[in-house]
Amino acid sequence: MSEKKMTSSRRHHLKSLILGIAKDLLEAEEKQIEEERVHYMEDKCPPLSLPGSAQELQDLCKQLHQQIDVVDEERYDMSVKVAKSDKEIEDLKIKVQDLIGKFKKPALKKVRMSADAMLQALLGSKHKVSMDLRANLKQVKKEVKEEDKEAVGDWRKNIEDKAGMGGRKKMFESDA
């Protein structure tokens, strides 16, 4: 037991002292921020003295418009700088992730989708694409031959029709 343990009352006392000091520091920081705000407003916004004549009022308006333009330019420049630094931070995060080489692969869920639903999800609801392949096929009507109907009727007539084809009729007659 070389290490001496701190009693709970001592720990509580030190904790309260630390919290008191932190509270004082926060109050001082708030006062400093408020003073800086007041000082900045006095520098940027001098007290307004309204002139009596119309010409002096117009000159004051022109001067205020010029100041507004300057402030807008500064605001735009600041927003561009912030956007650029955000982009750099994101690129650096990606580079760090690449250097570490450990990528967390998300668990993918099986989703049953029809081809139409998949194309609609990929292309958006604006595009109406149908995957009904049969609708795109050419319609072909089968021609019914009149000879087929007659051929079914009498087989002897069919043989006589084919008699002129290399003497096949003779083959049939010789067998009989």
PDB file of C-alpha atoms in Angstrom:
ATOM      1  CA  MET A   1       0.000   0.000   0.000  1.00  0.00           C
ATOM      2  CA  SER A   2       2.594   2.510  -1.075  1.00  0.00           C
ATOM      3  CA  GLU A   3      -0.061   4.673  -2.742  1.00  0.00           C
ATOM      4  CA  LYS A   4      -2.186   6.646  -0.325  1.00  0.00           C
ATOM      5  CA  LYS A   5      -5.829   6.843  -1.273  1.00  0.00           C
ATOM      6  CA  MET A   6      -7.634  10.159  -1.084  1.00  0.00           C
ATOM      7  CA  THR A   7     -10.583  10.339   1.252  1.00  0.00           C
ATOM      8  CA  SER A   8     -13.994  11.096  -0.202  1.00  0.00           C
ATOM      9  CA  SER A   9     -14.270  14.364   1.734  1.00  0.00           C
ATOM     10  CA  ARG A  10     -10.885  15.537   0.404  1.00  0.00           C
ATOM     11  CA  ARG A  11     -11.869  14.532  -3.156  1.00  0.00           C
ATOM     12  CA  HIS A  12     -15.194  16.378  -2.820  1.00  0.00           C
ATOM     13  CA  HIS A  13     -13.411  19.494  -1.486  1.00  0.00           C
ATOM     14  CA  LEU A  14     -10.897  19.525  -4.374  1.00  0.00           C
ATOM     15  CA  LYS A  15     -13.668  18.967  -6.896  1.00  0.00           C
ATOM     16  CA  SER A  16     -15.640  21.912  -5.541  1.00  0.00           C
ATOM     17  CA  LEU A  17     -12.516  24.123  -5.658  1.00  0.00           C
ATOM     18  CA  ILE A  18     -11.867  23.165  -9.300  1.00  0.00           C
ATOM     19  CA  LEU A  19     -15.489  23.839 -10.229  1.00  0.00           C
ATOM     20  CA  GLY A  20     -15.351  27.247  -8.487  1.00  0.00           C
ATOM     21  CA  ILE A  21     -12.207  28.207 -10.411  1.00  0.00           C
ATOM     22  CA  ALA A  22     -13.758  27.036 -13.697  1.00  0.00           C
ATOM     23  CA  LYS A  23     -16.889  29.084 -12.969  1.00  0.00           C
ATOM     24  CA  ASP A  24     -14.800  32.207 -12.357  1.00  0.00           C
ATOM     25  CA  LEU A  25     -12.863  31.637 -15.587  1.00  0.00           C
ATOM     26  CA  LEU A  26     -16.088  31.243 -17.587  1.00  0.00           C
ATOM     27  CA  GLU A  27     -17.513  34.455 -16.136  1.00  0.00           C
ATOM     28  CA  ALA A  28     -14.313  36.341 -16.979  1.00  0.00           C
ATOM     29  CA  GLU A  29     -14.369  34.968 -20.522  1.00  0.00           C
ATOM     30  CA  GLU A  30     -18.010  36.038 -20.981  1.00  0.00           C
ATOM     31  CA  LYS A  31     -17.172  39.566 -19.768  1.00  0.00           C
ATOM     32  CA  GLN A  32     -14.211  39.745 -22.159  1.00  0.00           C
ATOM     33  CA  ILE A  33     -16.367  38.611 -25.104  1.00  0.00           C
ATOM     34  CA  GLU A  34     -18.994  41.218 -24.238  1.00  0.00           C
ATOM     35  CA  GLU A  35     -16.364  43.968 -24.038  1.00  0.00           C
ATOM     36  CA  GLU A  36     -14.925  42.923 -27.394  1.00  0.00           C
ATOM     37  CA  ARG A  37     -18.417  42.973 -28.902  1.00  0.00           C
ATOM     38  CA  VAL A  38     -19.097  46.500 -27.599  1.00  0.00           C
ATOM     39  CA  HIS A  39     -15.681  47.712 -28.813  1.00  0.00           C
ATOM     40  CA  TYR A  40     -16.250  46.200 -32.277  1.00  0.00           C
ATOM     41  CA  MET A  41     -19.705  47.782 -32.570  1.00  0.00           C
ATOM     42  CA  GLU A  42     -18.303  51.193 -31.583  1.00  0.00           C
ATOM     43  CA  ASP A  43     -15.628  50.885 -34.281  1.00  0.00           C
ATOM     44  CA  LYS A  44     -17.893  49.613 -37.046  1.00  0.00           C
ATOM     45  CA  CYS A  45     -21.073  51.521 -36.199  1.00  0.00           C
ATOM     46  CA  PRO A  46     -20.381  55.092 -35.124  1.00  0.00           C
ATOM     47  CA  PRO A  47     -23.287  56.997 -33.572  1.00  0.00           C
ATOM     48  CA  LEU A  48     -25.750  58.151 -36.206  1.00  0.00           C
ATOM     49  CA  SER A  49     -26.290  61.858 -36.580  1.00  0.00           C
ATOM     50  CA  LEU A  50     -29.219  62.635 -38.815  1.00  0.00           C
ATOM     51  CA  PRO A  51     -28.743  65.791 -40.874  1.00  0.00           C
ATOM     52  CA  GLY A  52     -31.571  68.215 -41.465  1.00  0.00           C
ATOM     53  CA  SER A  53     -31.462  68.760 -45.237  1.00  0.00           C
ATOM     54  CA  ALA A  54     -32.485  66.311 -47.948  1.00  0.00           C
ATOM     55  CA  GLN A  55     -29.119  66.516 -49.730  1.00  0.00           C
ATOM     56  CA  GLU A  56     -27.248  65.557 -46.553  1.00  0.00           C
ATOM     57  CA  LEU A  57     -29.664  62.634 -46.050  1.00  0.00           C
ATOM     58  CA  GLN A  58     -28.969  61.415 -49.603  1.00  0.00           C
ATOM     59  CA  ASP A  59     -25.224  61.632 -48.997  1.00  0.00           C
ATOM     60  CA  LEU A  60     -25.640  59.653 -45.778  1.00  0.00           C
ATOM     61  CA  CYS A  61     -27.650  56.975 -47.623  1.00  0.00           C
ATOM     62  CA  LYS A  62     -24.979  56.692 -50.318  1.00  0.00           C
ATOM     63  CA  GLN A  63     -22.297  56.351 -47.667  1.00  0.00           C
ATOM     64  CA  LEU A  64     -24.311  53.640 -45.871  1.00  0.00           C
ATOM     65  CA  HIS A  65     -24.813  51.758 -49.151  1.00  0.00           C
ATOM     66  CA  GLN A  66     -21.078  51.828 -49.784  1.00  0.00           C
ATOM     67  CA  GLN A  67     -20.440  50.430 -46.316  1.00  0.00           C
ATOM     68  CA  ILE A  68     -23.040  47.705 -46.920  1.00  0.00           C
ATOM     69  CA  ASP A  69     -21.297  46.740 -50.166  1.00  0.00           C
ATOM     70  CA  VAL A  70     -17.944  46.482 -48.356  1.00  0.00           C
ATOM     71  CA  VAL A  71     -19.465  44.304 -45.640  1.00  0.00           C
ATOM     72  CA  ASP A  72     -21.148  42.051 -48.241  1.00  0.00           C
ATOM     73  CA  GLU A  73     -17.835  41.582 -50.047  1.00  0.00           C
ATOM     74  CA  GLU A  74     -16.130  40.656 -46.769  1.00  0.00           C
ATOM     75  CA  ARG A  75     -18.940  38.221 -45.924  1.00  0.00           C
ATOM     76  CA  TYR A  76     -18.695  36.579 -49.352  1.00  0.00           C
ATOM     77  CA  ASP A  77     -14.902  36.289 -49.066  1.00  0.00           C
ATOM     78  CA  MET A  78     -15.238  34.719 -45.626  1.00  0.00           C
ATOM     79  CA  SER A  79     -17.858  32.217 -46.829  1.00  0.00           C
ATOM     80  CA  VAL A  80     -15.626  31.211 -49.758  1.00  0.00           C
ATOM     81  CA  LYS A  81     -12.674  30.727 -47.395  1.00  0.00           C
ATOM     82  CA  VAL A  82     -14.811  28.623 -45.059  1.00  0.00           C
ATOM     83  CA  ALA A  83     -16.104  26.475 -47.932  1.00  0.00           C
ATOM     84  CA  LYS A  84     -12.562  25.995 -49.247  1.00  0.00           C
ATOM     85  CA  SER A  85     -11.228  25.009 -45.828  1.00  0.00           C
ATOM     86  CA  ASP A  86     -14.162  22.606 -45.322  1.00  0.00           C
ATOM     87  CA  LYS A  87     -13.325  20.963 -48.651  1.00  0.00           C
ATOM     88  CA  GLU A  88      -9.650  20.663 -47.656  1.00  0.00           C
ATOM     89  CA  ILE A  89     -10.614  19.129 -44.315  1.00  0.00           C
ATOM     90  CA  GLU A  90     -12.833  16.581 -46.066  1.00  0.00           C
ATOM     91  CA  ASP A  91     -10.044  15.700 -48.518  1.00  0.00           C
ATOM     92  CA  LEU A  92      -7.584  15.266 -45.660  1.00  0.00           C
ATOM     93  CA  LYS A  93     -10.034  13.013 -43.830  1.00  0.00           C
ATOM     94  CA  ILE A  94     -10.328  10.861 -46.951  1.00  0.00           C
ATOM     95  CA  LYS A  95      -6.531  10.698 -47.283  1.00  0.00           C
ATOM     96  CA  VAL A  96      -6.172   9.667 -43.643  1.00  0.00           C
ATOM     97  CA  GLN A  97      -8.802   6.972 -44.151  1.00  0.00           C
ATOM     98  CA  ASP A  98      -6.936   5.744 -47.234  1.00  0.00           C
ATOM     99  CA  LEU A  99      -3.632   5.651 -45.355  1.00  0.00           C
ATOM    100  CA  ILE A 100      -5.150   3.707 -42.494  1.00  0.00           C
ATOM    101  CA  GLY A 101      -6.600   1.262 -44.997  1.00  0.00           C
ATOM    102  CA  LYS A 102      -9.382   0.048 -42.734  1.00  0.00           C
ATOM    103  CA  PHE A 103     -12.743   0.491 -44.350  1.00  0.00           C
ATOM    104  CA  LYS A 104     -15.939  -0.444 -42.631  1.00  0.00           C
ATOM    105  CA  LYS A 105     -18.161  -2.210 -45.104  1.00  0.00           C
ATOM    106  CA  PRO A 106     -21.808  -1.680 -44.300  1.00  0.00           C
ATOM    107  CA  ALA A 107     -24.015  -4.726 -44.003  1.00  0.00           C
ATOM    108  CA  LEU A 108     -26.186  -4.819 -47.095  1.00  0.00           C
ATOM    109  CA  LYS A 109     -29.753  -5.970 -46.931  1.00  0.00           C
ATOM    110  CA  LYS A 110     -31.315  -8.215 -49.544  1.00  0.00           C
ATOM    111  CA  VAL A 111     -34.009  -6.344 -51.360  1.00  0.00           C
ATOM    112  CA  ARG A 112     -36.393  -7.958 -53.769  1.00  0.00           C
ATOM    113  CA  MET A 113     -37.208  -5.513 -56.526  1.00  0.00           C
ATOM    114  CA  SER A 114     -38.684  -5.925 -59.932  1.00  0.00           C
ATOM    115  CA  ALA A 115     -36.742  -4.653 -62.907  1.00  0.00           C
ATOM    116  CA  ASP A 116     -39.223  -1.783 -63.337  1.00  0.00           C
ATOM    117  CA  ALA A 117     -38.819  -0.695 -59.704  1.00  0.00           C
ATOM    118  CA  MET A 118     -35.027  -0.907 -59.965  1.00  0.00           C
ATOM    119  CA  LEU A 119     -34.910   1.257 -63.090  1.00  0.00           C
ATOM    120  CA  GLN A 120     -37.307   3.732 -61.538  1.00  0.00           C
ATOM    121  CA  ALA A 121     -35.097   3.951 -58.431  1.00  0.00           C
ATOM    122  CA  LEU A 122     -31.981   4.468 -60.557  1.00  0.00           C
ATOM    123  CA  LEU A 123     -33.414   6.876 -63.096  1.00  0.00           C
ATOM    124  CA  GLY A 124     -35.870   8.669 -60.846  1.00  0.00           C
ATOM    125  CA  SER A 125     -39.603   9.031 -61.036  1.00  0.00           C
ATOM    126  CA  LYS A 126     -39.402  11.288 -64.097  1.00  0.00           C
ATOM    127  CA  HIS A 127     -38.430   8.461 -66.412  1.00  0.00           C
ATOM    128  CA  LYS A 128     -41.086   5.893 -67.129  1.00  0.00           C
ATOM    129  CA  VAL A 129     -39.279   2.820 -68.381  1.00  0.00           C
ATOM    130  CA  SER A 130     -41.047  -0.465 -68.839  1.00  0.00           C
ATOM    131  CA  MET A 131     -39.177  -3.747 -68.799  1.00  0.00           C
ATOM    132  CA  ASP A 132     -42.031  -5.627 -70.431  1.00  0.00           C
ATOM    133  CA  LEU A 133     -39.955  -7.214 -73.164  1.00  0.00           C
ATOM    134  CA  ARG A 134     -42.891  -8.845 -74.912  1.00  0.00           C
ATOM    135  CA  ALA A 135     -44.488  -5.452 -75.542  1.00  0.00           C
ATOM    136  CA  ASN A 136     -41.503  -4.402 -77.653  1.00  0.00           C
ATOM    137  CA  LEU A 137     -41.554  -7.487 -79.877  1.00  0.00           C
ATOM    138  CA  LYS A 138     -42.890  -7.386 -83.399  1.00  0.00           C
ATOM    139  CA  GLN A 139     -46.316  -8.956 -83.852  1.00  0.00           C
ATOM    140  CA  VAL A 140     -46.213 -11.790 -86.385  1.00  0.00           C
ATOM    141  CA  LYS A 141     -49.359 -13.543 -87.512  1.00  0.00           C
ATOM    142  CA  LYS A 142     -49.058 -17.114 -88.666  1.00  0.00           C
ATOM    143  CA  GLU A 143     -50.367 -17.737 -92.152  1.00  0.00           C
ATOM    144  CA  VAL A 144     -52.600 -20.739 -92.384  1.00  0.00           C
ATOM    145  CA  LYS A 145     -51.929 -22.728 -95.562  1.00  0.00           C
ATOM    146  CA  GLU A 146     -54.898 -24.105 -97.424  1.00  0.00           C
ATOM    147  CA  GLU A 147     -52.854 -27.081 -98.618  1.00  0.00           C
ATOM    148  CA  ASP A 148     -52.497 -28.366 -95.085  1.00  0.00           C
ATOM    149  CA  LYS A 149     -56.256 -28.604 -94.685  1.00  0.00           C
ATOM    150  CA  GLU A 150     -56.642 -30.500 -97.940  1.00  0.00           C
ATOM    151  CA  ALA A 151     -53.698 -32.801 -97.153  1.00  0.00           C
ATOM    152  CA  VAL A 152     -55.376 -34.046 -94.035  1.00  0.00           C
ATOM    153  CA  GLY A 153     -58.434 -35.188 -96.044  1.00  0.00           C
ATOM    154  CA  ASP A 154     -57.400 -38.045 -98.336  1.00  0.00           C
ATOM    155  CA  TRP A 155     -53.985 -39.678 -98.252  1.00  0.00           C
ATOM    156  CA  ARG A 156     -54.381 -41.310-101.628  1.00  0.00           C
ATOM    157  CA  LYS A 157     -54.808 -38.002-103.361  1.00  0.00           C
ATOM    158  CA  ASN A 158     -51.604 -36.812-101.680  1.00  0.00           C
ATOM    159  CA  ILE A 159     -49.650 -39.745-103.110  1.00  0.00           C
ATOM    160  CA  GLU A 160     -51.016 -39.149-106.622  1.00  0.00           C
ATOM    161  CA  ASP A 161     -49.961 -35.490-106.354  1.00  0.00           C
ATOM    162  CA  LYS A 162     -46.405 -36.584-105.588  1.00  0.00           C
ATOM    163  CA  ALA A 163     -46.318 -39.195-108.362  1.00  0.00           C
ATOM    164  CA  GLY A 164     -44.213 -37.052-110.622  1.00  0.00           C
ATOM    165  CA  MET A 165     -41.387 -36.747-108.111  1.00  0.00           C
ATOM    166  CA  GLY A 166     -38.757 -39.190-109.240  1.00  0.00           C
ATOM    167  CA  GLY A 167     -41.096 -42.165-109.520  1.00  0.00           C
ATOM    168  CA  ARG A 168     -42.063 -42.459-105.928  1.00  0.00           C
ATOM    169  CA  LYS A 169     -45.511 -43.617-106.903  1.00  0.00           C
ATOM    170  CA  LYS A 170     -43.944 -46.643-108.528  1.00  0.00           C
ATOM    171  CA  MET A 171     -42.205 -47.504-105.239  1.00  0.00           C
ATOM    172  CA  PHE A 172     -45.509 -47.473-103.429  1.00  0.00           C
ATOM    173  CA  GLU A 173     -47.249 -49.508-106.132  1.00  0.00           C
ATOM    174  CA  SER A 174     -44.484 -52.142-106.301  1.00  0.00           C
ATOM    175  CA  ASP A 175     -44.617 -52.739-102.565  1.00  0.00           C
ATOM    176  CA  ALA A 176     -48.339 -53.332-102.628  1.00  0.00           C
TER     177      ALA A 176
END
